Amino acid sequence: MPSDGKKHLPEHVQVLIAGGGPVGLAAAVELGRRGVGCLVVEPRPTVSRTRPRCKTLNVRTMEHLRRWGLADRLRARAPLPASWSQDVVFCTSLTGRELSRFTGVLGLVPEGDRFAEIGQQAPQYVLEELLRDAVEELDTCRLVRGSRVVAVRQDAGQVSVTVEDGAGDRSVVTADYVIGCDGPRSVVREQMGSRYIGGEALRPNFGMVFESTELREYVRHGPAVQYWVVNPSAPALVGPLDRTGTWWAIAFGVDRPTGERQAQRIIDGVAGRPVRAKVLSTDPWTARMQIVDRMRHGRVFLAGDAAHLNPPFGGHGLNTGIGDAVDLGWKLAAALAGWGGTKLLDSYEGERRPVQERVIEEATANMRVLSTELLADNLDGEGIEGAEARTAAGARIQETKKAEFHSLDLVLGLRIASSPVVPGVRDGEERGEWTGARLPHVFLQDGRSVYDLLGDHLTLLTREGDTSGSAVVAAAHERGVPLTVVNLSEAGLQDYAELLGARMLLVRPDQVVGWAGDEASEDALALIDTLRGSAQRLDAAPGT
C-alpha cells in the first residue's frame, strides 16, 4: 500500500521497519505475505539509479525471490540477462592482454538439481524497485518515503517509534516489534545500545559509475560480468551495468580527492586507451569487517548492514542481509500469529551470527589479493618474458581468486550448528544428515521445484504408505501450527526420498530441515513445541 506523508502514519502497527533498502523491503515482503501488518519508513523518496552498489544476487536470494513469486519479474527487469556472460576476466586493460579467466561464476550456470534458481547479475536498484512494488502490492504493508526514524523507546508491551517527515514534523507510532534495517549509521542500533565490533581496511577505494558508449567496441576479451584490470596506472575492477554503455568501476587504493580529480585518467587506464566518458556518480568507500555485539534488545532487532558489514568481494553482503530478513520475518510472523514461542525469536541471533561471521571471514580473505597485489613487470610485454610473466600471474590468480567466484559451498552449504528450535542440534552433536541444513533441491518431472511444493509455514515430507507421521500432524493441529503435508511418492520423488534418508522431514519456512526421523516421536507434542520455540530442547532427534 503506497504512502508518503505524515497523514498516512498509523497509530499502531505490528512491525515497524526502519529503512526501506533491499533488506527492510525483503523483511516486509516476508511478513506481509503472512498477513502481518508492516510499516516501512524510508528517508529516500526515490531509488537512485546512479549508485548500483550490490550487483550479484546469489542463488539463495533468487530461491527466496522464487518463493515470493518475484524471481521471473526480477530477471525481466535486469539490464543484463544471465545468458549475457558467466565469466570473470583478469587483464592488463580492456584493450590489453588477458591474464586469466574464470567461467561459470557466481552460480550463473545451472548445475542439474543443485538449486532452484541460478544467480542473477543486477544492480541493487533493480531489486530495490521490484521490492518496493511488491510491498506496495500487499494490503498488509505501508511504505512511507521521505521520512525517517529518529527515536526508539520500548517497554514490556510495545515499542514507541518517533518518525520525522521531510518537513521536520514528528509523529509517534507504536509497534509490537521493530526491525532496524537502517544501514551502517543505524539510529535503531544506536538507540538500542548496540555497537559494531571489528575493524576496517586501511586502503581507500573509489567507486564510480560512468557512461561510455564507445568503450564496449574496444573490449578485447568478450562479454564478462567483471573485468579485473591489472596495471600500474589504474588497478581496478570494472563491469557493465547494461548493454548500452553504462559501466561501474572500483579503483583500488584511490581516495576521494584523487578519484574525483582523476576520474577520466582512471577510466582511460582501465580501457587501455583514451575513451569518451561521462562520470554519472562517485562512491568512495573503505572496507569494513564488523558485526554488532548484539542483534536484539527486547522487541527490537537488527538486520542487514545495521548488524554486520563485510568487504564486497564475493558479492555476499546484500545476500546475507536478505537471509537475515527471511529468518527474522517468518519467526516474527509465527510469534504474532500465536504459534511461535519466545525461543523462536531468541534463535534469530544464534542462527544468523555464525553465517554473518563466516561471510565476513570469506570476504576478508577475498580482499587479500586485489589488482594491486597482482601487479608485476612485463605483463603487457612481448616475447618470452611477457609470456612467462602472464603465465605466472595467471597461476597466482587461479590459486588465490577461485574461491571468490565459485562460492556455492558457502552460499548453499551453511548449516545451523546450534539452535534452541532445531531438535538434536548442538555443537559437535550427532544428528540426521540434513538436520539444520538447507533442504536438498530437486526438480520435478514437470519442471517445478520441490520447493514449490512446500507450504508457507512448516512442511512435513513423507513417503508413500507411511502413516507414522499422523502423530506429528495431530500435534501440529493441537498446537495451532500451520502444517503442509507432502507425500514424496505421490509427487514422483521416490529417488529423492531415498536421498533424504529419513522417512520423514519437517521443513521450516526458510527451506531449512528442522527435524528428520524414521519414526514419529513418542511425544510428538514436544517435537512440535521445540520447533515452534515453546518447549525445552529435545536431547536427540527422534528416530535418528
Coordinates of C-alpha atoms in Angstrom, one line a residue, residues 11 18 45 85 88 145 147 221 243 255 262 265 303-304 321 335 357 362 364 378 404 469 525:
E11 CA -1.1 4.9 15.4
A18 CA 13.3 1.4 9.9
P45 CA 11.7 9.3 -1.8
S85 CA 28.1 -13.8 -19.6
V88 CA 35.2 -13.1 -14.9
R145 CA 9.0 7.5 1.8
S147 CA 10.6 10.1 6.4
H221 CA 38.1 -10.1 -24.1
R243 CA 24.3 -3.3 -22.9
D255 CA 41.0 8.3 -2.1
Q262 CA 41.5 12.0 -11.9
R265 CA 42.5 9.2 -16.2
A303 CA 19.3 -6.9 10.2
G304 CA 21.5 -6.3 7.2
G321 CA 21.0 -9.3 4.6
A335 CA 5.1 -15.2 17.1
E357 CA 30.8 -14.2 10.8
E362 CA 35.4 -15.2 3.5
T364 CA 38.1 -10.6 4.0
N378 CA 56.2 -7.3 -18.3
E404 CA 35.7 -15.8 -4.7
G469 CA 3.5 -39.0 10.5
L525 CA 3.9 -32.5 21.0

